[in-house]
Amino acid sequence: MNLPFNRRAVINMLVGLGLAALGAGAAAADPVKIGFLVKQAEEPWFQDEWRYAEQAAKEQNFTLIKIAVPNGEKMVNAIDNLAAQQAQGFVICAPDVKLGTAVVRAAKRGNLKVMSVDDRLLDGAGKPLAEVPHMGISAAEIGKQVGRGLLDEIKARGWALADVGAIRVAYDQLPTARERTMGTVEALLAAGFPVANIFDAPEAKPDTENAFNAANIVFTKQARFKHWIIFGSNDEAVMGGVRASEGRGFPAASVIGIGIGGSKTASIEFAKAQPTGFHASVLISPSATATRPR
């Protein structure tokens, strides 16, 4: 299942997992323990998920075990640790979706229920693991929202589409990231944006530094455009592209970057006295999704 993600959904998801675990054999008198494993515990998104999960734990009287799992080794160790603590199950956003089979194997070894959030787990063939329930937001729809925002601003600035270059800062290793950026591409093409004007800038990691390097290559090869739009899977990707445009001498008035996340990266940029090419961010959180323009 692929459900809308919101605060109540987090609570219902955790409670449902606990009840399923109890139904599978845990005695009603035993304390219910549920793990919540996330790949980037320092990120505001995951902090919010943990916060709402803690709310669920208090409301429904179960113990929440929060664990950061930045890599595969720590992930497997964390699952084994949950089993040692006699937990009934866990929710996970894995550090790599291709670790799906390892997640299922470790869960079965510890007799733990499991479900994924945010990034859907894949099997060895790269297909979604149907046996693992999943809850997430529509990455493609978020991308389309970015596309519509870019198109609205292009129109507001009076740019001709033929004169605009587009940089897709791409992190296609992660299906969710690809779905976001391809959703943007879909929205652009549907509005008549020239496909020949869209350029991929593959980044090695989804951060500002790698996005800067990737976008800089596109600017070097495609020097004919005076106007640019920049999009990626998160705020950091777009920020890297915007910084690369500045390094190439493009003024803020010639660049439109729209990120995803509504992160601290975006907030700091919006607080600057002088506007930059980072125009807006799509705010996503476990409690709301909305566009946040400068």
Short mmCIF file of C-alpha atoms in Angstrom, two decimals:
data_model
loop_
_atom_site.label_atom_id
_atom_site.label_comp_id
_atom_site.label_asym_id
_atom_site.label_seq_id
_atom_site.Cartn_x
_atom_site.Cartn_y
_atom_site.Cartn_z
CA MET A 1 0.00 0.00 0.00
CA ASN A 2 1.12 3.52 -0.76
CA LEU A 3 -0.78 5.99 1.43
CA PRO A 4 -0.79 9.77 1.96
CA PHE A 5 1.65 10.72 4.70
CA ASN A 6 0.53 12.89 7.59
CA ARG A 7 0.81 13.13 11.37
CA ARG A 8 -2.20 10.93 12.09
CA ALA A 9 -0.92 8.39 9.57
CA VAL A 10 2.34 8.10 11.52
CA ILE A 11 0.40 7.38 14.68
CA ASN A 12 -1.98 4.90 13.05
CA MET A 13 0.92 3.18 11.29
CA LEU A 14 2.81 2.58 14.53
CA VAL A 15 -0.26 1.49 16.45
CA GLY A 16 -1.24 -0.86 13.64
CA LEU A 17 2.23 -2.37 13.59
CA GLY A 18 2.07 -2.96 17.33
CA LEU A 19 -1.35 -4.57 17.14
CA ALA A 20 -0.23 -6.79 14.28
CA ALA A 21 2.75 -7.87 16.32
CA LEU A 22 0.54 -8.69 19.27
CA GLY A 23 -1.79 -10.64 17.05
CA ALA A 24 1.17 -12.61 15.76
CA GLY A 25 2.01 -13.96 19.20
CA ALA A 26 3.05 -11.34 21.74
CA ALA A 27 1.12 -11.64 24.98
CA ALA A 28 -1.25 -8.76 25.69
CA ALA A 29 0.38 -8.23 29.09
CA ASP A 30 3.84 -7.82 27.58
CA PRO A 31 5.00 -4.26 26.85
CA VAL A 32 4.89 -3.44 23.15
CA LYS A 33 8.20 -2.19 21.74
CA ILE A 34 8.44 -0.78 18.24
CA GLY A 35 11.60 0.38 16.53
CA PHE A 36 11.81 3.37 14.18
CA LEU A 37 14.94 3.22 12.03
CA VAL A 38 15.88 6.18 9.80
CA LYS A 39 18.78 6.76 7.45
CA GLN A 40 19.50 10.42 8.28
CA ALA A 41 18.52 11.12 11.87
CA GLU A 42 19.89 14.67 11.72
CA GLU A 43 17.44 15.70 8.98
CA PRO A 44 14.37 17.74 10.11
CA TRP A 45 12.04 15.39 8.21
CA PHE A 46 13.12 12.37 10.24
CA GLN A 47 13.19 14.38 13.44
CA ASP A 48 9.53 15.21 12.81
CA GLU A 49 8.69 11.58 12.10
CA TRP A 50 10.30 10.55 15.37
CA ARG A 51 8.46 13.32 17.20
CA TYR A 52 5.07 12.16 15.94
CA ALA A 53 6.02 8.58 16.64
CA GLU A 54 6.78 9.54 20.25
CA GLN A 55 3.34 11.14 20.42
CA ALA A 56 1.85 7.85 19.25
CA ALA A 57 3.84 5.94 21.86
CA LYS A 58 2.51 8.15 24.66
CA GLU A 59 -1.08 7.99 23.40
CA GLN A 60 -1.11 4.24 22.87
CA ASN A 61 1.21 3.19 25.69
CA PHE A 62 4.01 1.45 23.82
CA THR A 63 7.77 1.92 23.87
CA LEU A 64 9.40 3.58 20.89
CA ILE A 65 13.01 2.70 20.10
CA LYS A 66 14.63 5.28 17.81
CA ILE A 67 17.76 4.22 15.94
CA ALA A 68 19.83 5.97 13.27
CA VAL A 69 20.97 3.62 10.50
CA PRO A 70 23.25 5.57 8.11
CA ASN A 71 24.62 2.43 6.44
CA GLY A 72 23.81 -1.22 5.84
CA GLU A 73 25.99 -2.62 8.60
CA LYS A 74 24.44 -0.40 11.27
CA MET A 75 21.00 -1.20 9.89
CA VAL A 76 21.40 -4.94 10.30
CA ASN A 77 22.94 -4.50 13.75
CA ALA A 78 20.01 -2.27 14.75
CA ILE A 79 17.46 -4.88 13.67
CA ASP A 80 19.31 -7.58 15.60
CA ASN A 81 19.40 -5.23 18.59
CA LEU A 82 15.62 -4.77 18.41
CA ALA A 83 15.19 -8.54 18.46
CA ALA A 84 17.46 -8.75 21.51
CA GLN A 85 15.27 -6.17 23.24
CA GLN A 86 12.24 -8.34 22.43
CA ALA A 87 10.62 -5.71 20.23
CA GLN A 88 7.60 -6.74 18.22
CA GLY A 89 8.47 -4.90 15.00
CA PHE A 90 9.91 -1.80 13.39
CA VAL A 91 9.36 0.94 10.84
CA ILE A 92 12.28 1.75 8.56
CA CYS A 93 13.58 4.23 6.03
CA ALA A 94 16.64 2.31 4.89
CA PRO A 95 19.98 3.92 3.98
CA ASP A 96 19.74 2.16 0.61
CA VAL A 97 16.49 0.86 -0.89
CA LYS A 98 18.42 -2.00 -2.50
CA LEU A 99 18.93 -3.42 1.00
CA GLY A 100 15.32 -4.59 1.05
CA THR A 101 16.14 -8.28 1.02
CA ALA A 102 18.61 -7.80 3.89
CA VAL A 103 15.94 -5.97 5.89
CA VAL A 104 13.41 -8.77 5.41
CA ARG A 105 15.99 -11.45 6.21
CA ALA A 106 17.03 -9.72 9.44
CA ALA A 107 13.40 -9.13 10.43
CA LYS A 108 12.51 -12.79 9.93
CA ARG A 109 15.57 -13.87 11.88
CA GLY A 110 14.38 -11.79 14.83
CA ASN A 111 10.69 -12.64 14.36
CA LEU A 112 9.92 -8.93 13.84
CA LYS A 113 7.15 -7.27 11.89
CA VAL A 114 8.39 -4.62 9.45
CA MET A 115 7.07 -1.83 7.27
CA SER A 116 8.84 0.87 5.29
CA VAL A 117 8.26 4.62 5.07
CA ASP A 118 9.39 7.33 2.63
CA ASP A 119 11.60 5.13 0.42
CA ARG A 120 10.14 1.81 -0.68
CA LEU A 121 12.35 -1.24 -0.23
CA LEU A 122 13.46 -3.12 -3.35
CA ASP A 123 14.45 -6.73 -3.97
CA GLY A 124 17.58 -7.93 -5.75
CA ALA A 125 15.97 -7.32 -9.14
CA GLY A 126 15.13 -3.73 -8.28
CA LYS A 127 11.41 -4.35 -7.83
CA PRO A 128 9.35 -3.15 -4.83
CA LEU A 129 9.02 -5.73 -2.07
CA ALA A 130 5.30 -6.45 -2.09
CA GLU A 131 5.54 -8.37 1.18
CA VAL A 132 6.62 -5.24 3.09
CA PRO A 133 3.79 -2.73 3.70
CA HIS A 134 4.81 0.78 2.68
CA MET A 135 3.64 4.29 3.51
CA GLY A 136 4.90 7.29 1.59
CA ILE A 137 4.05 10.52 -0.16
CA SER A 138 3.68 10.89 -3.92
CA ALA A 139 7.13 11.90 -5.08
CA ALA A 140 5.95 12.46 -8.64
CA GLU A 141 3.20 14.84 -7.53
CA ILE A 142 5.68 16.84 -5.46
CA GLY A 143 7.87 17.10 -8.56
CA LYS A 144 4.93 18.28 -10.64
CA GLN A 145 4.27 20.99 -8.07
CA VAL A 146 7.86 22.17 -8.55
CA GLY A 147 7.31 22.17 -12.31
CA ARG A 148 4.16 24.26 -12.03
CA GLY A 149 5.95 26.71 -9.75
CA LEU A 150 8.79 27.07 -12.25
CA LEU A 151 6.38 27.63 -15.12
CA ASP A 152 4.42 30.25 -13.18
CA GLU A 153 7.59 32.19 -12.42
CA ILE A 154 8.84 31.92 -16.02
CA LYS A 155 5.55 33.45 -17.13
CA ALA A 156 5.72 36.15 -14.46
CA ARG A 157 9.19 37.16 -15.67
CA GLY A 158 8.10 37.18 -19.30
CA TRP A 159 10.66 34.65 -20.48
CA ALA A 160 10.15 32.78 -23.73
CA LEU A 161 10.41 29.03 -23.10
CA ALA A 162 12.79 28.61 -26.03
CA ASP A 163 15.29 30.92 -24.31
CA VAL A 164 15.34 29.03 -21.02
CA GLY A 165 17.69 26.21 -20.08
CA ALA A 166 16.68 23.71 -17.38
CA ILE A 167 19.00 21.75 -15.10
CA ARG A 168 17.71 18.55 -13.54
CA VAL A 169 20.10 17.87 -10.68
CA ALA A 170 19.69 14.10 -10.72
CA TYR A 171 20.19 11.48 -8.05
CA ASP A 172 18.59 8.60 -9.92
CA GLN A 173 20.06 5.90 -7.66
CA LEU A 174 17.19 6.62 -5.28
CA PRO A 175 13.77 5.92 -6.88
CA THR A 176 12.05 8.57 -4.78
CA ALA A 177 14.55 11.19 -5.91
CA ARG A 178 14.14 10.23 -9.56
CA GLU A 179 10.36 10.30 -9.28
CA ARG A 180 10.49 13.83 -7.91
CA THR A 181 12.66 15.24 -10.67
CA MET A 182 10.92 13.32 -13.44
CA GLY A 183 7.61 14.64 -12.12
CA THR A 184 9.00 18.13 -12.68
CA VAL A 185 10.10 17.20 -16.18
CA GLU A 186 6.63 15.85 -16.92
CA ALA A 187 5.00 19.10 -15.82
CA LEU A 188 7.42 21.17 -17.90
CA LEU A 189 6.93 19.13 -21.05
CA ALA A 190 3.16 19.17 -20.67
CA ALA A 191 3.32 22.97 -20.77
CA GLY A 192 5.39 23.00 -23.96
CA PHE A 193 8.87 23.41 -22.49
CA PRO A 194 11.40 22.23 -25.12
CA VAL A 195 12.77 18.80 -24.22
CA ALA A 196 16.07 19.77 -25.89
CA ASN A 197 16.49 22.51 -23.27
CA ILE A 198 16.46 20.13 -20.30
CA PHE A 199 19.86 18.88 -19.17
CA ASP A 200 20.69 16.22 -16.60
CA ALA A 201 23.33 17.00 -13.97
CA PRO A 202 23.97 13.67 -12.18
CA GLU A 203 25.25 14.15 -8.63
CA ALA A 204 27.27 11.54 -6.76
CA LYS A 205 25.51 12.36 -3.48
CA PRO A 206 22.36 14.39 -2.80
CA ASP A 207 24.12 17.37 -1.25
CA THR A 208 25.07 20.93 -2.16
CA GLU A 209 28.71 20.28 -3.01
CA ASN A 210 28.00 17.44 -5.41
CA ALA A 211 25.10 19.35 -6.96
CA PHE A 212 27.39 22.35 -7.49
CA ASN A 213 29.92 20.22 -9.34
CA ALA A 214 27.26 18.53 -11.46
CA ALA A 215 25.49 21.74 -12.42
CA ASN A 216 28.75 23.50 -13.20
CA ILE A 217 29.42 20.99 -15.97
CA VAL A 218 26.08 21.81 -17.59
CA PHE A 219 26.73 25.54 -17.43
CA THR A 220 30.10 24.99 -19.09
CA LYS A 221 28.63 22.96 -21.96
CA GLN A 222 25.46 25.00 -22.49
CA ALA A 223 26.67 28.59 -22.49
CA ARG A 224 24.06 29.84 -24.98
CA PHE A 225 21.23 30.30 -22.45
CA LYS A 226 20.70 33.57 -20.60
CA HIS A 227 17.94 32.24 -18.35
CA TRP A 228 17.96 29.07 -16.27
CA ILE A 229 15.62 27.06 -14.11
CA ILE A 230 17.04 24.56 -11.62
CA PHE A 231 15.34 21.66 -9.86
CA GLY A 232 16.38 18.55 -7.95
CA SER A 233 15.22 16.07 -5.35
CA ASN A 234 15.83 18.35 -2.35
CA ASP A 235 16.77 21.89 -1.34
CA GLU A 236 20.47 21.05 -1.20
CA ALA A 237 20.52 19.90 -4.82
CA VAL A 238 18.92 23.11 -6.03
CA MET A 239 21.16 25.21 -3.78
CA GLY A 240 24.22 23.65 -5.39
CA GLY A 241 22.87 24.51 -8.83
CA VAL A 242 22.13 28.08 -7.79
CA ARG A 243 25.63 28.50 -6.36
CA ALA A 244 27.08 27.19 -9.63
CA SER A 245 25.02 29.74 -11.57
CA GLU A 246 26.38 32.52 -9.38
CA GLY A 247 29.90 31.32 -10.03
CA ARG A 248 29.17 31.62 -13.75
CA GLY A 249 28.06 35.20 -13.34
CA PHE A 250 24.29 34.75 -13.68
CA PRO A 251 22.31 37.35 -11.69
CA ALA A 252 19.46 36.22 -9.45
CA ALA A 253 16.97 37.71 -11.92
CA SER A 254 18.11 35.19 -14.54
CA VAL A 255 17.76 32.07 -12.40
CA ILE A 256 14.77 30.29 -10.88
CA GLY A 257 15.53 27.46 -8.49
CA ILE A 258 12.79 25.62 -6.62
CA GLY A 259 13.79 23.05 -4.04
CA ILE A 260 11.95 20.40 -2.07
CA GLY A 261 11.87 20.06 1.68
CA GLY A 262 11.42 23.50 3.20
CA SER A 263 14.65 22.76 5.05
CA LYS A 264 16.99 24.95 7.08
CA THR A 265 19.03 25.32 3.90
CA ALA A 266 16.05 27.05 2.28
CA SER A 267 15.17 29.10 5.37
CA ILE A 268 18.67 30.57 5.58
CA GLU A 269 18.55 31.50 1.91
CA PHE A 270 15.14 33.15 2.23
CA ALA A 271 16.39 35.22 5.17
CA LYS A 272 19.08 36.93 3.10
CA ALA A 273 18.62 40.66 2.48
CA GLN A 274 19.14 40.25 -1.26
CA PRO A 275 17.14 37.60 -3.17
CA THR A 276 19.12 34.85 -4.87
CA GLY A 277 18.25 32.42 -7.61
CA PHE A 278 16.84 30.07 -4.97
CA HIS A 279 13.27 31.22 -5.47
CA ALA A 280 11.11 28.77 -3.48
CA SER A 281 10.85 25.40 -1.79
CA VAL A 282 8.07 22.85 -1.58
CA LEU A 283 7.55 22.32 2.12
CA ILE A 284 7.07 18.67 2.98
CA SER A 285 6.58 17.38 6.50
CA PRO A 286 4.72 14.56 8.22
CA SER A 287 1.96 17.08 9.01
CA ALA A 288 1.68 19.24 5.88
CA THR A 289 2.76 19.76 2.27
CA ALA A 290 2.68 23.22 0.73
CA THR A 291 4.69 25.56 -1.47
CA ARG A 292 6.77 28.09 0.38
CA PRO A 293 7.84 30.91 -1.95
CA ARG A 294 10.34 33.59 -1.00
#
